[in-house]
């Protein structure tokens, strides 16, 4: 059974997609053992609690400096003894020590087709604003392993989504989430849980 710790910062729709896929038997041999957020008010924590999953907030605001936050955050991850860490809408830079310790066992969902519209400053709605500004006709989402860079680790899965004329950033974000993110994140976890990668 693959023990999964999911890190979230906001609404948690990717977390929800993963939980639903596990319940539906589309993702097997997997258990979400802990959900951690840097944001106490993240609705993602509520989603976890409703499913009876251990949900913890570790907020940088509660720590004097980044160092002590990093230590507390890594301790919270370690305590769950995860086999895999999933970053699902997680907006905090991971402690370098955590990247080393969990090398090859951290994955992230990015709302664009890496290497497009990724890297520093490209998160959430900004990604879709950039795609619309560039006028691309196809965008999508990427699941990749996390390394010490930003959105630079090996790509696991990608799924393309059409950009429609008249799209607002919000409409495009929604379509990318529904048609791509919520599909490939569970798929990637299932592949890892069942040795298919
Ligand atoms: C979304 O923009 C998603 O593409 C990105 O983080 C944002 C929030 O995701 N990964 P979620 O609803 O919290 O999963």
PDB file of C-alpha atoms and ligand atoms in Angstrom:
ATOM      1  CA  UNK A   1       0.000   0.000   0.000  1.00  0.00           C
ATOM      2  CA  UNK A   2       1.540   3.312  -1.105  1.00  0.00           C
ATOM      3  CA  UNK A   3       1.458   5.809   1.768  1.00  0.00           C
ATOM      4  CA  UNK A   4       0.793   9.280   0.327  1.00  0.00           C
ATOM      5  CA  UNK A   5       1.169  12.686   1.983  1.00  0.00           C
ATOM      6  CA  UNK A   6      -0.560  15.495   0.029  1.00  0.00           C
ATOM      7  CA  UNK A   7       0.607  19.108   0.427  1.00  0.00           C
ATOM      8  CA  UNK A   8      -1.949  21.809  -0.357  1.00  0.00           C
ATOM      9  CA  UNK A   9      -2.382  25.584  -0.083  1.00  0.00           C
ATOM     10  CA  UNK A  10      -5.837  26.394  -1.389  1.00  0.00           C
ATOM     11  CA  UNK A  11      -9.128  24.972  -2.568  1.00  0.00           C
ATOM     12  CA  UNK A  12      -7.929  21.388  -2.824  1.00  0.00           C
ATOM     13  CA  UNK A  13      -9.723  20.359  -6.019  1.00  0.00           C
ATOM     14  CA  UNK A  14      -6.723  18.237  -7.039  1.00  0.00           C
ATOM     15  CA  UNK A  15      -6.748  16.591  -3.615  1.00  0.00           C
ATOM     16  CA  UNK A  16     -10.465  15.979  -4.066  1.00  0.00           C
ATOM     17  CA  UNK A  17      -9.885  14.402  -7.470  1.00  0.00           C
ATOM     18  CA  UNK A  18      -7.297  12.057  -5.960  1.00  0.00           C
ATOM     19  CA  UNK A  19      -9.530  11.097  -3.008  1.00  0.00           C
ATOM     20  CA  UNK A  20     -12.464  10.487  -5.360  1.00  0.00           C
ATOM     21  CA  UNK A  21     -10.327   8.384  -7.712  1.00  0.00           C
ATOM     22  CA  UNK A  22      -9.190   6.228  -4.774  1.00  0.00           C
ATOM     23  CA  UNK A  23     -12.794   5.802  -3.598  1.00  0.00           C
ATOM     24  CA  UNK A  24     -13.853   4.894  -7.153  1.00  0.00           C
ATOM     25  CA  UNK A  25     -11.120   2.262  -7.423  1.00  0.00           C
ATOM     26  CA  UNK A  26      -9.403   4.100 -10.281  1.00  0.00           C
ATOM     27  CA  UNK A  27      -6.358   4.514  -8.051  1.00  0.00           C
ATOM     28  CA  UNK A  28      -5.441   1.312  -6.218  1.00  0.00           C
ATOM     29  CA  UNK A  29      -2.929   0.243  -3.614  1.00  0.00           C
ATOM     30  CA  UNK A  30      -2.867   3.818  -2.285  1.00  0.00           C
ATOM     31  CA  UNK A  31      -3.693   5.450   1.041  1.00  0.00           C
ATOM     32  CA  UNK A  32      -3.555   9.206   1.739  1.00  0.00           C
ATOM     33  CA  UNK A  33      -2.120   9.183   5.262  1.00  0.00           C
ATOM     34  CA  UNK A  34      -1.840  12.935   5.817  1.00  0.00           C
ATOM     35  CA  UNK A  35      -2.760  16.263   4.198  1.00  0.00           C
ATOM     36  CA  UNK A  36      -0.571  19.229   5.128  1.00  0.00           C
ATOM     37  CA  UNK A  37      -1.202  22.883   4.313  1.00  0.00           C
ATOM     38  CA  UNK A  38       0.856  26.031   4.898  1.00  0.00           C
ATOM     39  CA  UNK A  39      -2.499  27.830   5.079  1.00  0.00           C
ATOM     40  CA  UNK A  40      -4.718  27.169   8.125  1.00  0.00           C
ATOM     41  CA  UNK A  41      -7.782  28.362   6.202  1.00  0.00           C
ATOM     42  CA  UNK A  42      -7.211  26.169   3.145  1.00  0.00           C
ATOM     43  CA  UNK A  43     -10.501  24.535   2.143  1.00  0.00           C
ATOM     44  CA  UNK A  44      -8.370  21.551   1.116  1.00  0.00           C
ATOM     45  CA  UNK A  45      -7.954  20.763   4.834  1.00  0.00           C
ATOM     46  CA  UNK A  46     -11.741  20.698   5.178  1.00  0.00           C
ATOM     47  CA  UNK A  47     -11.995  18.286   2.248  1.00  0.00           C
ATOM     48  CA  UNK A  48      -9.512  15.949   3.954  1.00  0.00           C
ATOM     49  CA  UNK A  49     -11.265  16.135   7.318  1.00  0.00           C
ATOM     50  CA  UNK A  50     -14.593  15.238   5.693  1.00  0.00           C
ATOM     51  CA  UNK A  51     -12.927  12.048   4.486  1.00  0.00           C
ATOM     52  CA  UNK A  52     -11.470  11.329   7.906  1.00  0.00           C
ATOM     53  CA  UNK A  53      -7.942  11.973   6.693  1.00  0.00           C
ATOM     54  CA  UNK A  54      -5.400  13.488   9.105  1.00  0.00           C
ATOM     55  CA  UNK A  55      -5.204  17.174   8.124  1.00  0.00           C
ATOM     56  CA  UNK A  56      -2.517  19.447   9.553  1.00  0.00           C
ATOM     57  CA  UNK A  57      -1.613  23.105   9.027  1.00  0.00           C
ATOM     58  CA  UNK A  58       2.012  24.156   9.387  1.00  0.00           C
ATOM     59  CA  UNK A  59       1.993  27.901   8.807  1.00  0.00           C
ATOM     60  CA  UNK A  60       5.129  29.992   8.212  1.00  0.00           C
ATOM     61  CA  UNK A  61       3.346  32.690  10.243  1.00  0.00           C
ATOM     62  CA  UNK A  62       3.795  30.549  13.367  1.00  0.00           C
ATOM     63  CA  UNK A  63       7.579  30.406  12.984  1.00  0.00           C
ATOM     64  CA  UNK A  64      10.117  33.153  13.510  1.00  0.00           C
ATOM     65  CA  UNK A  65      12.060  32.398  10.362  1.00  0.00           C
ATOM     66  CA  UNK A  66      12.119  30.201   7.291  1.00  0.00           C
ATOM     67  CA  UNK A  67      14.608  27.798   8.853  1.00  0.00           C
ATOM     68  CA  UNK A  68      12.381  26.874  11.787  1.00  0.00           C
ATOM     69  CA  UNK A  69       9.357  26.624   9.494  1.00  0.00           C
ATOM     70  CA  UNK A  70      11.310  24.277   7.190  1.00  0.00           C
ATOM     71  CA  UNK A  71      12.236  22.067  10.134  1.00  0.00           C
ATOM     72  CA  UNK A  72       8.670  21.923  11.447  1.00  0.00           C
ATOM     73  CA  UNK A  73       7.278  21.266   7.977  1.00  0.00           C
ATOM     74  CA  UNK A  74       9.735  18.429   7.279  1.00  0.00           C
ATOM     75  CA  UNK A  75       9.039  16.941  10.707  1.00  0.00           C
ATOM     76  CA  UNK A  76       5.304  16.932   9.904  1.00  0.00           C
ATOM     77  CA  UNK A  77       5.947  15.157   6.598  1.00  0.00           C
ATOM     78  CA  UNK A  78       8.354  12.645   8.153  1.00  0.00           C
ATOM     79  CA  UNK A  79       5.892  11.805  10.925  1.00  0.00           C
ATOM     80  CA  UNK A  80       3.435  10.537   8.289  1.00  0.00           C
ATOM     81  CA  UNK A  81       6.123   8.163   6.968  1.00  0.00           C
ATOM     82  CA  UNK A  82       5.042   8.688   3.348  1.00  0.00           C
ATOM     83  CA  UNK A  83       6.283   6.670   0.380  1.00  0.00           C
ATOM     84  CA  UNK A  84       5.194   9.531  -1.911  1.00  0.00           C
ATOM     85  CA  UNK A  85       4.636  13.254  -1.395  1.00  0.00           C
ATOM     86  CA  UNK A  86       2.113  14.888  -3.750  1.00  0.00           C
ATOM     87  CA  UNK A  87       2.174  18.678  -4.177  1.00  0.00           C
ATOM     88  CA  UNK A  88      -1.380  19.597  -5.203  1.00  0.00           C
ATOM     89  CA  UNK A  89      -1.736  23.340  -5.518  1.00  0.00           C
ATOM     90  CA  UNK A  90       1.064  23.799  -2.986  1.00  0.00           C
ATOM     91  CA  UNK A  91       2.584  27.266  -3.194  1.00  0.00           C
ATOM     92  CA  UNK A  92       5.459  27.097  -0.715  1.00  0.00           C
ATOM     93  CA  UNK A  93       9.093  26.442  -1.726  1.00  0.00           C
ATOM     94  CA  UNK A  94      10.043  23.072  -0.272  1.00  0.00           C
ATOM     95  CA  UNK A  95      12.938  22.897   2.188  1.00  0.00           C
ATOM     96  CA  UNK A  96      16.069  21.811   0.241  1.00  0.00           C
ATOM     97  CA  UNK A  97      16.649  19.102   2.854  1.00  0.00           C
ATOM     98  CA  UNK A  98      13.220  17.655   2.052  1.00  0.00           C
ATOM     99  CA  UNK A  99      14.001  17.549  -1.681  1.00  0.00           C
ATOM    100  CA  UNK A 100      17.171  15.584  -0.905  1.00  0.00           C
ATOM    101  CA  UNK A 101      15.516  13.275   1.612  1.00  0.00           C
ATOM    102  CA  UNK A 102      12.556  12.471  -0.680  1.00  0.00           C
ATOM    103  CA  UNK A 103      14.467  12.548  -3.983  1.00  0.00           C
ATOM    104  CA  UNK A 104      12.384  10.762  -6.612  1.00  0.00           C
ATOM    105  CA  UNK A 105       9.386  10.528  -4.260  1.00  0.00           C
ATOM    106  CA  UNK A 106       7.838  13.994  -4.644  1.00  0.00           C
ATOM    107  CA  UNK A 107       5.507  14.836  -7.545  1.00  0.00           C
ATOM    108  CA  UNK A 108       3.800  18.106  -8.500  1.00  0.00           C
ATOM    109  CA  UNK A 109       0.896  19.068 -10.749  1.00  0.00           C
ATOM    110  CA  UNK A 110       1.520  22.159 -12.877  1.00  0.00           C
ATOM    111  CA  UNK A 111      -1.311  23.790 -14.869  1.00  0.00           C
ATOM    112  CA  UNK A 112       0.595  24.098 -18.164  1.00  0.00           C
ATOM    113  CA  UNK A 113       2.550  21.935 -20.608  1.00  0.00           C
ATOM    114  CA  UNK A 114       6.059  22.229 -19.160  1.00  0.00           C
ATOM    115  CA  UNK A 115       8.417  23.742 -20.405  1.00  0.00           C
ATOM    116  CA  UNK A 116       5.818  26.359 -21.317  1.00  0.00           C
ATOM    117  CA  UNK A 117       4.526  28.836 -18.752  1.00  0.00           C
ATOM    118  CA  UNK A 118       6.383  27.418 -15.774  1.00  0.00           C
ATOM    119  CA  UNK A 119       9.117  28.370 -13.339  1.00  0.00           C
ATOM    120  CA  UNK A 120       9.265  31.234 -10.869  1.00  0.00           C
ATOM    121  CA  UNK A 121       6.097  33.292 -10.694  1.00  0.00           C
ATOM    122  CA  UNK A 122       4.050  30.910 -12.845  1.00  0.00           C
ATOM    123  CA  UNK A 123       1.342  29.547 -10.555  1.00  0.00           C
ATOM    124  CA  UNK A 124      -2.449  29.540 -10.352  1.00  0.00           C
ATOM    125  CA  UNK A 125      -4.216  32.039 -12.584  1.00  0.00           C
ATOM    126  CA  UNK A 126      -0.932  33.671 -13.698  1.00  0.00           C
ATOM    127  CA  UNK A 127      -0.161  30.569 -15.759  1.00  0.00           C
ATOM    128  CA  UNK A 128      -3.386  30.902 -17.746  1.00  0.00           C
ATOM    129  CA  UNK A 129      -3.031  34.673 -18.111  1.00  0.00           C
ATOM    130  CA  UNK A 130       0.387  34.078 -19.695  1.00  0.00           C
ATOM    131  CA  UNK A 131      -0.959  31.380 -22.025  1.00  0.00           C
ATOM    132  CA  UNK A 132      -3.770  33.669 -23.187  1.00  0.00           C
ATOM    133  CA  UNK A 133      -1.371  36.600 -23.575  1.00  0.00           C
ATOM    134  CA  UNK A 134       0.890  34.459 -25.787  1.00  0.00           C
ATOM    135  CA  UNK A 135      -2.077  33.294 -27.824  1.00  0.00           C
ATOM    136  CA  UNK A 136      -1.386  29.552 -27.632  1.00  0.00           C
ATOM    137  CA  UNK A 137      -4.132  27.330 -29.054  1.00  0.00           C
ATOM    138  CA  UNK A 138      -3.275  24.367 -26.871  1.00  0.00           C
ATOM    139  CA  UNK A 139      -2.308  24.302 -23.222  1.00  0.00           C
ATOM    140  CA  UNK A 140      -2.785  21.630 -20.563  1.00  0.00           C
ATOM    141  CA  UNK A 141      -1.235  20.223 -17.401  1.00  0.00           C
ATOM    142  CA  UNK A 142       1.883  18.341 -16.363  1.00  0.00           C
ATOM    143  CA  UNK A 143       2.707  15.965 -13.530  1.00  0.00           C
ATOM    144  CA  UNK A 144       6.444  15.884 -12.849  1.00  0.00           C
ATOM    145  CA  UNK A 145       8.941  14.797 -10.242  1.00  0.00           C
ATOM    146  CA  UNK A 146      10.142  17.617  -8.026  1.00  0.00           C
ATOM    147  CA  UNK A 147      13.830  18.446  -7.946  1.00  0.00           C
ATOM    148  CA  UNK A 148      15.622  21.469  -6.502  1.00  0.00           C
ATOM    149  CA  UNK A 149      14.451  23.681  -9.365  1.00  0.00           C
ATOM    150  CA  UNK A 150      10.989  25.165  -9.980  1.00  0.00           C
ATOM    151  CA  UNK A 151       8.923  22.913 -12.291  1.00  0.00           C
ATOM    152  CA  UNK A 152      12.170  21.427 -13.658  1.00  0.00           C
ATOM    153  CA  UNK A 153      12.004  17.759 -12.614  1.00  0.00           C
ATOM    154  CA  UNK A 154      11.421  14.791 -14.973  1.00  0.00           C
ATOM    155  CA  UNK A 155       7.985  14.815 -16.608  1.00  0.00           C
ATOM    156  CA  UNK A 156       5.664  11.908 -15.755  1.00  0.00           C
ATOM    157  CA  UNK A 157       2.380  12.684 -17.572  1.00  0.00           C
ATOM    158  CA  UNK A 158       0.928  15.524 -19.624  1.00  0.00           C
ATOM    159  CA  UNK A 159      -2.540  16.166 -21.033  1.00  0.00           C
ATOM    160  CA  UNK A 160      -3.444  18.799 -23.634  1.00  0.00           C
ATOM    161  CA  UNK A 161      -6.455  21.099 -23.429  1.00  0.00           C
ATOM    162  CA  UNK A 162      -7.803  23.392 -26.165  1.00  0.00           C
ATOM    163  CA  UNK A 163      -7.818  27.143 -25.650  1.00  0.00           C
ATOM    164  CA  UNK A 164     -11.152  28.540 -26.897  1.00  0.00           C
ATOM    165  CA  UNK A 165     -11.657  31.989 -28.358  1.00  0.00           C
ATOM    166  CA  UNK A 166     -13.042  34.322 -25.743  1.00  0.00           C
ATOM    167  CA  UNK A 167     -11.522  32.306 -22.909  1.00  0.00           C
ATOM    168  CA  UNK A 168     -10.960  34.246 -19.721  1.00  0.00           C
ATOM    169  CA  UNK A 169      -8.126  33.099 -17.445  1.00  0.00           C
ATOM    170  CA  UNK A 170     -10.730  31.703 -15.046  1.00  0.00           C
ATOM    171  CA  UNK A 171     -12.551  29.756 -17.761  1.00  0.00           C
ATOM    172  CA  UNK A 172      -9.285  28.338 -19.074  1.00  0.00           C
ATOM    173  CA  UNK A 173      -8.113  27.425 -15.557  1.00  0.00           C
ATOM    174  CA  UNK A 174     -11.346  25.573 -14.924  1.00  0.00           C
ATOM    175  CA  UNK A 175     -11.094  23.638 -18.185  1.00  0.00           C
ATOM    176  CA  UNK A 176      -7.445  22.719 -17.534  1.00  0.00           C
ATOM    177  CA  UNK A 177      -8.347  21.518 -14.043  1.00  0.00           C
ATOM    178  CA  UNK A 178     -11.387  19.503 -15.158  1.00  0.00           C
ATOM    179  CA  UNK A 179      -9.967  18.027 -18.356  1.00  0.00           C
ATOM    180  CA  UNK A 180      -6.313  17.637 -17.411  1.00  0.00           C
ATOM    181  CA  UNK A 181      -5.209  18.109 -13.794  1.00  0.00           C
ATOM    182  CA  UNK A 182      -7.926  16.042 -12.194  1.00  0.00           C
ATOM    183  CA  UNK A 183      -7.222  13.255 -14.718  1.00  0.00           C
ATOM    184  CA  UNK A 184      -3.441  12.985 -14.815  1.00  0.00           C
ATOM    185  CA  UNK A 185      -2.684  13.499 -11.118  1.00  0.00           C
ATOM    186  CA  UNK A 186      -4.645  10.400 -10.040  1.00  0.00           C
ATOM    187  CA  UNK A 187      -3.253   8.517 -13.045  1.00  0.00           C
ATOM    188  CA  UNK A 188       0.315   9.338 -12.018  1.00  0.00           C
ATOM    189  CA  UNK A 189      -0.270   8.273  -8.403  1.00  0.00           C
ATOM    190  CA  UNK A 190      -1.826   5.015  -9.603  1.00  0.00           C
ATOM    191  CA  UNK A 191       1.156   4.335 -11.869  1.00  0.00           C
ATOM    192  CA  UNK A 192       3.587   4.875  -8.999  1.00  0.00           C
ATOM    193  CA  UNK A 193       1.485   2.856  -6.538  1.00  0.00           C
ATOM    194  CA  UNK A 194       1.391  -0.089  -8.936  1.00  0.00           C
ATOM    195  CA  UNK A 195       4.943   0.028 -10.224  1.00  0.00           C
ATOM    196  CA  UNK A 196       3.849   1.092 -13.697  1.00  0.00           C
ATOM    197  CA  UNK A 197       6.292   3.971 -13.986  1.00  0.00           C
TER     198      UNK A 197
HETATM  199  C1  LIG B   1      -4.674  25.308  -9.522  1.00  0.00           C
HETATM  200  O1  LIG B   1      -4.387  26.427 -10.350  1.00  0.00           O
HETATM  201  C2  LIG B   1      -3.851  24.151  -9.954  1.00  0.00           C
HETATM  202  O2  LIG B   1      -3.643  24.194 -11.333  1.00  0.00           O
HETATM  203  C3  LIG B   1      -2.565  24.371  -9.262  1.00  0.00           C
HETATM  204  O3  LIG B   1      -2.898  24.935  -8.012  1.00  0.00           O
HETATM  205  C4  LIG B   1      -4.161  25.619  -8.132  1.00  0.00           C
HETATM  206  C5  LIG B   1      -5.136  25.221  -7.067  1.00  0.00           C
HETATM  207  O4  LIG B   1      -5.330  23.857  -7.116  1.00  0.00           O
HETATM  208  N1  LIG B   1      -1.841  23.131  -9.161  1.00  0.00           N
HETATM  209  P1  LIG B   1      -6.277  23.102  -6.012  1.00  0.00           P
HETATM  210  O5  LIG B   1      -7.709  23.406  -6.382  1.00  0.00           O
HETATM  211  O6  LIG B   1      -5.941  23.665  -4.652  1.00  0.00           O
HETATM  212  O7  LIG B   1      -5.952  21.664  -6.162  1.00  0.00           O
END
